[in-house]
Every structure is written in structure tokens, then in C-alpha cells.
Short mmCIF file of C-alpha atoms in Angstrom, two decimals:
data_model
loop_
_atom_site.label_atom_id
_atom_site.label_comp_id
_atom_site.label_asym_id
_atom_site.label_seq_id
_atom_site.Cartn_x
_atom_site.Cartn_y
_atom_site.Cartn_z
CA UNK A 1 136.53 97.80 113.34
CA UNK A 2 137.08 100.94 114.83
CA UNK A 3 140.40 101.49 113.03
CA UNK A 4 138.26 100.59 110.14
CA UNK A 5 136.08 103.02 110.29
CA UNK A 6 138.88 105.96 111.60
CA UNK A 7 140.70 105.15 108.23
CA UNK A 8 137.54 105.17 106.02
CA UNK A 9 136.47 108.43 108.04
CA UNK A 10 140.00 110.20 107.30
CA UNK A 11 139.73 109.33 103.15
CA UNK A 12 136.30 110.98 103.18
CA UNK A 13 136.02 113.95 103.80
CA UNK A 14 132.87 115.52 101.58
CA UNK A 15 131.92 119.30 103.06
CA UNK A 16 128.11 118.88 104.76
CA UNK A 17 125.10 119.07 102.96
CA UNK A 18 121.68 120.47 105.00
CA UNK A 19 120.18 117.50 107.48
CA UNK A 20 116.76 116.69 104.70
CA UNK A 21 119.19 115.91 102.24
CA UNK A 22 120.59 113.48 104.01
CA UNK A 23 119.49 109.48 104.76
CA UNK A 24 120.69 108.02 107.51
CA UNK A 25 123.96 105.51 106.69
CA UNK A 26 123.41 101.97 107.48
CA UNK A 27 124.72 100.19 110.80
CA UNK A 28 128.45 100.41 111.17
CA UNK A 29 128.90 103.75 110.00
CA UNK A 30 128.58 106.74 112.87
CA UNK A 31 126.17 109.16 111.12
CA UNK A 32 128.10 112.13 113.14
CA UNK A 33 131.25 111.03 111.40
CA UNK A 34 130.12 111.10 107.95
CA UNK A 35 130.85 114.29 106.31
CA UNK A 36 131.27 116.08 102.55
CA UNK A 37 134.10 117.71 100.59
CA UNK A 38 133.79 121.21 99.71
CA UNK A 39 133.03 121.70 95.98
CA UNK A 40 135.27 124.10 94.28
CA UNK A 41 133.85 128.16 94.26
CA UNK A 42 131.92 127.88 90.66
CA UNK A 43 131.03 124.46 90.39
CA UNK A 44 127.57 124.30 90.02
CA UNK A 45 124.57 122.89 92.52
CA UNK A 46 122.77 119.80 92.63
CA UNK A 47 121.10 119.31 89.57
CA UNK A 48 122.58 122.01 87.40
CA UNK A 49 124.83 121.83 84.52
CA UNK A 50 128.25 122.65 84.26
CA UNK A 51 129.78 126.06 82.30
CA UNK A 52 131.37 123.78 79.34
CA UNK A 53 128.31 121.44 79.07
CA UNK A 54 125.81 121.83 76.21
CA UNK A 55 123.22 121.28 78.43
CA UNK A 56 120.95 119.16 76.63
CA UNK A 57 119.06 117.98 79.93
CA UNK A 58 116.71 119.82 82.41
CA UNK A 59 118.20 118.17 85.08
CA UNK A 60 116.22 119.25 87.78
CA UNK A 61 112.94 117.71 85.84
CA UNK A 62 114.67 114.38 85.76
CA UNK A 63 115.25 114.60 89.52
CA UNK A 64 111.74 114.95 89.88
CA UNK A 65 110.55 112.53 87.75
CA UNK A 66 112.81 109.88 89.62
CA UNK A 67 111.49 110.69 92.88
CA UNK A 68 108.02 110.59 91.71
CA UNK A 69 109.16 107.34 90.31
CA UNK A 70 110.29 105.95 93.35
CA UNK A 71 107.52 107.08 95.89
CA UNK A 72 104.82 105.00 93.68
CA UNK A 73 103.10 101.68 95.27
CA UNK A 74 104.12 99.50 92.34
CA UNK A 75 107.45 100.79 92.00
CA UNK A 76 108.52 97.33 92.08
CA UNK A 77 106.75 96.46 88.94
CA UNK A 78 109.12 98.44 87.23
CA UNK A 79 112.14 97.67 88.45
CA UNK A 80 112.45 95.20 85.90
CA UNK A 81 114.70 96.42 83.12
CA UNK A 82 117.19 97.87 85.84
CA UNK A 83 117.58 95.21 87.98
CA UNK A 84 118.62 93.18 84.99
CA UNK A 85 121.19 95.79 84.17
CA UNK A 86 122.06 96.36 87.65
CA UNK A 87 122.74 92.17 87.96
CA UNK A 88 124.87 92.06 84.65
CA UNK A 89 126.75 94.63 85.76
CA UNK A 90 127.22 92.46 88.84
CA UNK A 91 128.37 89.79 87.02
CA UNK A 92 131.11 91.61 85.37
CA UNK A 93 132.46 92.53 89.45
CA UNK A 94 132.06 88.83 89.79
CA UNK A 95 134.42 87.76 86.94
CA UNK A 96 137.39 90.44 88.34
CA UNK A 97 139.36 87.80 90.94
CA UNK A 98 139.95 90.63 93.27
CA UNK A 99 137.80 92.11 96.29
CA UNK A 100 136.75 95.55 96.97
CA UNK A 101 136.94 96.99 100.13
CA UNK A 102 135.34 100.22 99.20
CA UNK A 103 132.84 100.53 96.02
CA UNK A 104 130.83 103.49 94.42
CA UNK A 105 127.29 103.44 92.57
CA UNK A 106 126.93 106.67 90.93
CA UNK A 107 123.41 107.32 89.98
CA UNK A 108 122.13 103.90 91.81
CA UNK A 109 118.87 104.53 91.94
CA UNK A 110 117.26 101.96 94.70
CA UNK A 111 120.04 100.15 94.42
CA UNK A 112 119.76 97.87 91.83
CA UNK A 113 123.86 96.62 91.41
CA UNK A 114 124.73 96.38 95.42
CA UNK A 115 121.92 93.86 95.71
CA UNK A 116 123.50 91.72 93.53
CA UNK A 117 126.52 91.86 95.33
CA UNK A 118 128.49 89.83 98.51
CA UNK A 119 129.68 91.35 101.48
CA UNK A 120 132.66 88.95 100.47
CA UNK A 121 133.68 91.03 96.83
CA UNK A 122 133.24 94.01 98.46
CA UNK A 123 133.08 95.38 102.00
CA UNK A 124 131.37 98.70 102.07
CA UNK A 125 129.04 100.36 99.10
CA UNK A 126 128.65 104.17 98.58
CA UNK A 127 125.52 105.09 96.86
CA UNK A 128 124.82 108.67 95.46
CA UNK A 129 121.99 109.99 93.41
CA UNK A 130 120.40 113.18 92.64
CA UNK A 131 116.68 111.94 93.92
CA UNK A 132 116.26 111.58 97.26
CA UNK A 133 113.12 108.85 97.25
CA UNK A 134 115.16 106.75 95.19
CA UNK A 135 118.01 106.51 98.14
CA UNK A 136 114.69 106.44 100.59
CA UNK A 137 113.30 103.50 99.33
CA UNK A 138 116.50 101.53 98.53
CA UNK A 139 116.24 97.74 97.83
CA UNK A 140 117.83 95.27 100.92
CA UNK A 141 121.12 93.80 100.65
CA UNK A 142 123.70 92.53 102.46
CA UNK A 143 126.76 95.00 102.00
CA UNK A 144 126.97 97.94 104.43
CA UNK A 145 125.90 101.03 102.45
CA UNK A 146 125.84 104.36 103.04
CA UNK A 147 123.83 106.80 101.13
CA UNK A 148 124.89 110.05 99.70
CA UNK A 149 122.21 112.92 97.64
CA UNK A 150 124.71 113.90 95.02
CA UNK A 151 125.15 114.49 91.59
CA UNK A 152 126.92 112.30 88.98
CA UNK A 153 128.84 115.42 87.44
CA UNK A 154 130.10 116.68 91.08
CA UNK A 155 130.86 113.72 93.00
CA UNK A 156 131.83 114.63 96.61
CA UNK A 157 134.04 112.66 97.05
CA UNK A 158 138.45 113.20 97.58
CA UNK A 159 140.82 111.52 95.02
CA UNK A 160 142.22 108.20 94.89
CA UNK A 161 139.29 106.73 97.49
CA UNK A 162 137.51 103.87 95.91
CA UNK A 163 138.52 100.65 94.61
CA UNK A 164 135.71 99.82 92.57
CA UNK A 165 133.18 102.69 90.74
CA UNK A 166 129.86 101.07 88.91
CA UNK A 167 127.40 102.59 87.62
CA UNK A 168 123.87 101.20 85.35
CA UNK A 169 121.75 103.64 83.30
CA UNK A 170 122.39 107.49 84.81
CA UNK A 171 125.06 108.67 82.88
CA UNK A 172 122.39 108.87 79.75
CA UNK A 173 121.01 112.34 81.69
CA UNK A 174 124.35 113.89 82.17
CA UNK A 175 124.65 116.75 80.31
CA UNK A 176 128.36 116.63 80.65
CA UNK A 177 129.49 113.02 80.39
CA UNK A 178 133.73 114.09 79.98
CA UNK A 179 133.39 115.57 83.40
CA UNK A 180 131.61 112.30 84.95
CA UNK A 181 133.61 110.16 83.24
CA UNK A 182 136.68 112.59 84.83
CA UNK A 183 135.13 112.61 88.27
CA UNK A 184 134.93 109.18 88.64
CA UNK A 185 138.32 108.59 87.27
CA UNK A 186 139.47 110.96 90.18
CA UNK A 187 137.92 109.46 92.88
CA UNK A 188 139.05 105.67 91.82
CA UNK A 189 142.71 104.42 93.45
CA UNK A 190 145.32 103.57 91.45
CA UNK A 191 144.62 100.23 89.79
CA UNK A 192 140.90 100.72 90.37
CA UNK A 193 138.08 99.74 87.96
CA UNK A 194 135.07 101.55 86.23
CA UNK A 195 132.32 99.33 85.05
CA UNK A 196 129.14 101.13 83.95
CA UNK A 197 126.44 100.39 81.68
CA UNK A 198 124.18 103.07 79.67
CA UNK A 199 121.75 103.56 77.07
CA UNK A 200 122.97 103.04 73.48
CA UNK A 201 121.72 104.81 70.44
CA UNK A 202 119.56 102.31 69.27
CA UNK A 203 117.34 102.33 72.10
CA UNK A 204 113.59 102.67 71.80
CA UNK A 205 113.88 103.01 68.10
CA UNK A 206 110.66 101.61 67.75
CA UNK A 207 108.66 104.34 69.65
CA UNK A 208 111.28 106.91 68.01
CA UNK A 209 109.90 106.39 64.05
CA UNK A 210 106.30 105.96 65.42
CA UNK A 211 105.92 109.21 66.86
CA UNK A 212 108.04 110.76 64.39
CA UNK A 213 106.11 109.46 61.22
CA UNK A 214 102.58 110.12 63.10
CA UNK A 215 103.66 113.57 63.97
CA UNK A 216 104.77 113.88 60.79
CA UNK A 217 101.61 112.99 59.37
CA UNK A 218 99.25 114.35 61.78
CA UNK A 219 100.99 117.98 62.26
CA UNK A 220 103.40 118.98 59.26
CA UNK A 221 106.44 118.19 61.58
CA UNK A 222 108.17 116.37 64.57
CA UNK A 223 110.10 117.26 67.35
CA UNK A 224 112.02 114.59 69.55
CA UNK A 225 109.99 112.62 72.09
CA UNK A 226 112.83 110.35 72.82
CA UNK A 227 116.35 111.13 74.28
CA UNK A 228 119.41 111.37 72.45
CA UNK A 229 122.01 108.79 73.10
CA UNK A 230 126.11 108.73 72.98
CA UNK A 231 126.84 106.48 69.71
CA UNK A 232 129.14 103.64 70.91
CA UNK A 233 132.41 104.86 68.44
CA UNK A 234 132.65 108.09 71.30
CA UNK A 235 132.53 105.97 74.38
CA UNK A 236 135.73 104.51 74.03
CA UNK A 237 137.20 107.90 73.60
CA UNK A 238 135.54 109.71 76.20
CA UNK A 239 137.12 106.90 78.47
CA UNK A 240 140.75 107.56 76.97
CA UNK A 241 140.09 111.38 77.42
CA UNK A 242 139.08 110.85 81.18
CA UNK A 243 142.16 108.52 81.59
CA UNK A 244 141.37 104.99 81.69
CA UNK A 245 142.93 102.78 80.40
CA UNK A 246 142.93 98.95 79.90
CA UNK A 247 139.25 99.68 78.26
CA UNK A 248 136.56 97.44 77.13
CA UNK A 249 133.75 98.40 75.34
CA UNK A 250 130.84 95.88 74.12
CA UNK A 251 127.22 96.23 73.31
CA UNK A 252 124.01 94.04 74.17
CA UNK A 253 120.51 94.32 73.51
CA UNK A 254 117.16 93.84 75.58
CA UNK A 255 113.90 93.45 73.83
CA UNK A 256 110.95 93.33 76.03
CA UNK A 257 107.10 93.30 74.73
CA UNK A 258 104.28 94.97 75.93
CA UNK A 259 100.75 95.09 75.21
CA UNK A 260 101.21 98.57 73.24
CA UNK A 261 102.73 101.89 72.97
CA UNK A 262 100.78 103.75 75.76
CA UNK A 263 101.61 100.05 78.37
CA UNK A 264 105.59 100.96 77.30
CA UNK A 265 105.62 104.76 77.95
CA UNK A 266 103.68 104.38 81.05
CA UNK A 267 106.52 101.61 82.16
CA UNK A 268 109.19 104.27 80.99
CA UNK A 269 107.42 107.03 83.37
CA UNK A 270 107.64 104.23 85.83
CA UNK A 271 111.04 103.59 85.69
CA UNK A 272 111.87 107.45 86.01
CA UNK A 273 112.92 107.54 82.24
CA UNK A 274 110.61 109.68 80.56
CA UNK A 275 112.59 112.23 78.63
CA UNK A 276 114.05 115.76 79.46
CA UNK A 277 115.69 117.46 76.95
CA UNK A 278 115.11 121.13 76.97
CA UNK A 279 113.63 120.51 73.47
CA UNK A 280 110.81 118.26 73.88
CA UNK A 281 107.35 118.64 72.92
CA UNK A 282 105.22 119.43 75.98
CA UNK A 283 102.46 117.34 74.47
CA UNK A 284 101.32 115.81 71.95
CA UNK A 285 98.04 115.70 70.65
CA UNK A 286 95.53 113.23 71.45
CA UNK A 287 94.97 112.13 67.28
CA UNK A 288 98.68 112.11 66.96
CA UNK A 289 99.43 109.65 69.96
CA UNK A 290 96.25 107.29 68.49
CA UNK A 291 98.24 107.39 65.37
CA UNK A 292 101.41 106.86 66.54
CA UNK A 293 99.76 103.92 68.56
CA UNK A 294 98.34 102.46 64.77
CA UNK A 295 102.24 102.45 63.16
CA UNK A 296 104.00 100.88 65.42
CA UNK A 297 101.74 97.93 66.01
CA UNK A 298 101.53 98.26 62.32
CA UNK A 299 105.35 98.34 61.65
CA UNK A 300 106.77 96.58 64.50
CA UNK A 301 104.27 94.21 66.07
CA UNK A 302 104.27 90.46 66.75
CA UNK A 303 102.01 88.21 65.62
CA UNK A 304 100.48 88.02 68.79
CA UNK A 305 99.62 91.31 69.19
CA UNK A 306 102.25 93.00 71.40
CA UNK A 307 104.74 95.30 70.34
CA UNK A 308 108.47 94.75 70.97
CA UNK A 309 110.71 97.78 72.67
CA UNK A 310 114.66 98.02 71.86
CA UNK A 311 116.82 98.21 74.83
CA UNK A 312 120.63 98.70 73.39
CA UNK A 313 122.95 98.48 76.41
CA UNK A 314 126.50 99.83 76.49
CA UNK A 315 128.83 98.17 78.92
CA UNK A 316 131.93 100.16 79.55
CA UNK A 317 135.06 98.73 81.95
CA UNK A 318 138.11 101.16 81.98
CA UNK A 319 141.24 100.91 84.59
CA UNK A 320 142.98 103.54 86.41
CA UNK A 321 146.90 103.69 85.70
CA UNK A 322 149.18 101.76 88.17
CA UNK A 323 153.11 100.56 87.62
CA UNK A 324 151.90 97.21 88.42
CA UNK A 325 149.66 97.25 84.85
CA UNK A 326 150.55 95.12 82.33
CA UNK A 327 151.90 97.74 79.40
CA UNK A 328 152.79 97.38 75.95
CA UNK A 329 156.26 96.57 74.60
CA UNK A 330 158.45 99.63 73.22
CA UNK A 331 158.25 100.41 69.59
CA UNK A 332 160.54 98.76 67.50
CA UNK A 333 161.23 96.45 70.24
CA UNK A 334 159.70 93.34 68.22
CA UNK A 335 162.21 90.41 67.99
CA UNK A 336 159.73 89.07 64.64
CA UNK A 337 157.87 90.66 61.60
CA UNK A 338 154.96 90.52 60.32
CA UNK A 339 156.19 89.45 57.22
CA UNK A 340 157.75 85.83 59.25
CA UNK A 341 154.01 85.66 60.97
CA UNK A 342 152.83 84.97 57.58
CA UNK A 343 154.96 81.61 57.19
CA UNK A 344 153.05 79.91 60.69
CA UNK A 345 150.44 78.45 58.11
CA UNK A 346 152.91 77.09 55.79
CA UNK A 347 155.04 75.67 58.74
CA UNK A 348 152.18 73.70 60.25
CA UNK A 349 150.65 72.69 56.67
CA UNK A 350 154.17 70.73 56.41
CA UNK A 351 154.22 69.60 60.03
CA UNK A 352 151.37 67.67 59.14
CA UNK A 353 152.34 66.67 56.49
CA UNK A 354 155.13 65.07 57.37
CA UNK A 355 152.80 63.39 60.18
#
């Protein structure tokens, strides 16, 4: 164990962050031992964007709304969508016949993948996010984590460390996904995976036209209420860019149906997903929300009165490079055409024929 913990101690070595920042690790883990990498001179703090970014986000606003999120009562009531996320995600560990004996969540919120998980797939869990209440209040499991405040564009973390990086639903609020994308690519071991899972553009499309055609109506004009989302035809490329490879890319949807539009945005403040674009609307007014209210239950509801809310999911799994990788054959290295491929139908139309 101790040998364990000297190597683990010696791969991480992340410069130190001020003591309120910090939650203590779980059993196993000397606090006194953990420690933080030093951030390059003109990488930006916690919660700001980077120089290249387009900054689209304010992301110190969505650190605050996910630790007012996570220091409510009921925050349990809305852990729904995430933990459903968080156990698909899981699932996709699951069907990789290999253990992990170091893992990453970036952006895990309460926790919502490691609880999911076995002590047996992997042996020790790293959790960083940017809001402190959500790493406070972190859901039980069984794996020994330990809890870092960071941000998903400047992980703290050395290259070549983990053996397993997950993520569900944070990498929507970057402002620079490339750079995540790169950052986690750095920090994974040769042969290591990436499996995350974020927002797709479809999502909420239902409360998108709603407010757009009662704003439309009610004020001359709209401005967007609802975040903009990658479109699936860039993730796989932002993947190749950051250097995965080995990538799979597939898409799923969620529906879930609530009472009506004001039951659905309170659950998104809930969940610490109200939006944060520098461009919203600060509000909206109170006619224009009623109407808003009327078309979608008009244009979208069931016949039992509920409206239905689009969740589109994209689920992302890219490799880091290794010699032992499987790797395509050399070009021009083919031993049969195309052209011969064509002839398997007529050869097995005779075969059973002759039969």
C-alpha cells in the first residue's frame, strides 16, 4: 500500500492551491501528500477563459450557479437526468475488458459516473470541478476518490498519468473545448481511453422555438435563452485534432415530461444548467414567459397535459496512441480489389445452387 501510494504521489505532482479550496481526499490518501502542478506563466485562473477561446461562456456565473445548485435541500430531486448519463457512461467502462488503476472525472459534479463504478474496474477516482459544493456534497461510493477544485480547460494534472478519463455533461460550458479535449489527451497514458458524454444540438429544442416565437411575438425580437451546442459532424474532429484516435462517436436521446415550461426551467436551475452565455437576455418579461408557456403546450404537448423536453446526448470514446494498437494496413498493400469483392454474391448464389 505504501509503495502504492509513494508511486501515485511521485506521478502527481499539481502546484498547491489555498487550504478553502481544497476538500479533504478520502481514506487512503495522506492529505499532506497531495499536491498541484504549477500552471504555465499566462494560463489563465479558475474559471476564466483562455487567450484563443471565443469565450462564449461567463464562466464564473456557471460556477456559481452549480454551487448554488448543489447546496439546495432537494438537490437530489434533480439529480435525475445526470445520474442517468453518469450510469451510461458507466456502462461503456463496463464493456472495456480491462481495469483501471487510476481514473479521472473532469467536471463530475457530485459524482454521478464513480458511483456507478467497482473498486474492481478501477482502483482510485480523481474528481475535479470548478464548484466547490458540488465536490462538498459528493454522492457515496465505493472507489477511493480524491477531490480536486479545478477547471476542465487547465487540468492540474502531469502527462501520461491516468488510465481512464470520463467525463458526463461539463464540457457543454467550456469555452474552449480543443484545449479540454487537448488537456485530457495529455494527462491520459499511452493506450488510455476518453469516454465523455455532452449536450448535443438538439437539446431543449422545445423550450428553444417557444421562447423564440413568444419573444418574437411579444417584443419585435429574440435573443437566445438557451445555450449553444457543438453539432455532432465537429466532435469527431475536435477528437482527431486533440489526438485520439481509435474514435467512436454515437448519439442518443432522453425525453423526459414535465408538468410545464416554468416545472422544466426550474429543474434546469436545479441541475446547475441554466444558461451563461455572455449574450443572454437578463430577463424576460412576465407576458412573454406566459406566452411562451401557451406555445409550447400548444405545439409540443401530450395529450395528457405535460410537455415533453429533448435531451440529445453525445457519447464520445477516443484512444491515446500506443505501438500495441491495432493500425491500418499500408496503402497499396491490399492482396484483393474491389472490383473481385463484387463477385462474393455471385459465388455464393452458385454455391447454393449447386446445393
Amino acid at each position: 500500500m505504501r509503495l502504492q501510494t509513494a508511486l501515485l504521489l511521485e506521478m502527481l505532482r499539481l502546484t498547491r492551491f489555498p487550504p478553502r479550496w481544497r476538500r479533504p481526499p478520502a481514506a487512503g490518501v495522506p492529505a499532506k501528500n497531495v499536491g498541484f502542478r504549477k500552471v504555465p506563466s499566462g494560463v489563465s485562473s479558475l474559471g476564466s477563459a483562455s487567450p484563443r477561446s471565443l469565450n462564449i461562456f461567463d464562466r464564473d456565473l456557471k460556477r456559481k450557479q452549480k454551487n448554488w445548485a448543489a447546496r439546495q435541500p432537494e438537490r437530489i430531486k434533480f439529480d435525475y437526468l445526470k445520474e442517468e448519463v453518469g450510469s451510461r457512461i458507466a456502462d461503456r467502462v463496463y464493456d472495456i475488458a480491462r481495469d483501471f488503476p487510476l481514473a479521472l472525472d473532469v467536471g463530475c459534479g457530485r459524482g454521478y459516473i464513480a458511483q456507478h463504478l467497482n473498486k474492481e474496474t478501477v482502483g482510485k477516482f480523481f474528481q475535479t470541478d470548478i464548484a466547490e459544493n458540488a465536490l462538498k456534497n459528493a454522492l457515496e461510493m465505493e472507489i477511493p476518490t480524491v477531490s480536486v477544485l479545478a477547471d476542465e480547460e487547465f487540468l492540474p494534472f502531469r502527462e501520461n498519468i491516468f488510465d481512464l478519463v470520463v467525463s458526463s455533461l461539463s464540457l457543454h460550458w467550456v469555452n474552449d473545448l480543443p484545449r479540454a479535449l487537448e488537456q485530457i489527451h495529455c494527462v491520459l497514458k499511452p493506450d488510455g481511453v476518453f469516454i465523455g458524454a455532452l449536450f448535443g444540438g438538439d437539446t431543449l429544442y422545445e423550450l428553444r422555438c417557444s421562447l423564440q416565437l413568444a419573444e418574437t411575438e411579444r417584443e419585435g425580437g429574440f435573443s437566445p435563452h438557451v445555450s449553444p451546442f457543438t453539432a455532432v459532424n465537429d466532435l469527431g474532429h475536435l477528437l482527431g485534432r486533440a489526438g485520439f484516435n481509435t474514435l467512436t462517436v454515437d448519439t442518443d436521446e432522453i425525453q423526459v415530461n414535465y408538468p410545464g415550461m416554468f416545472e422544466l426551467m426550474e429543474d434546469l436551475q436545479g441541475m446547475g444548467e441554466s444558461n451563461c452565455a455572455w449574450n443572454r437576455k437578463a430577463l424576460l418579461h412576465r407576458d412573454t414567459m406566459l406566452a411562451a408557456a401557451a406555445v409550447y403546450r400548444e405545439m409540443y404537448g401530450n395529450e395528457d397535459g405535460s410537455v415533453p423536453a429533448t435531451y440529445q446526448i453525445y457519447y464520445m470514446i477516443g484512444w491515446k496512441y500506443h505501438d500495441s494498437q491495432a493500425r491500418p494496413a499500408k496503402r497499396g498493400s491490399a492482396t484483393v480489389s474491389f472490383g473481385e469483392l463484387g463477385k462474393i454474391n455471385d459465388l455464393m448464389s452458385q454455391g447454393k445452387k449447386s446445393q
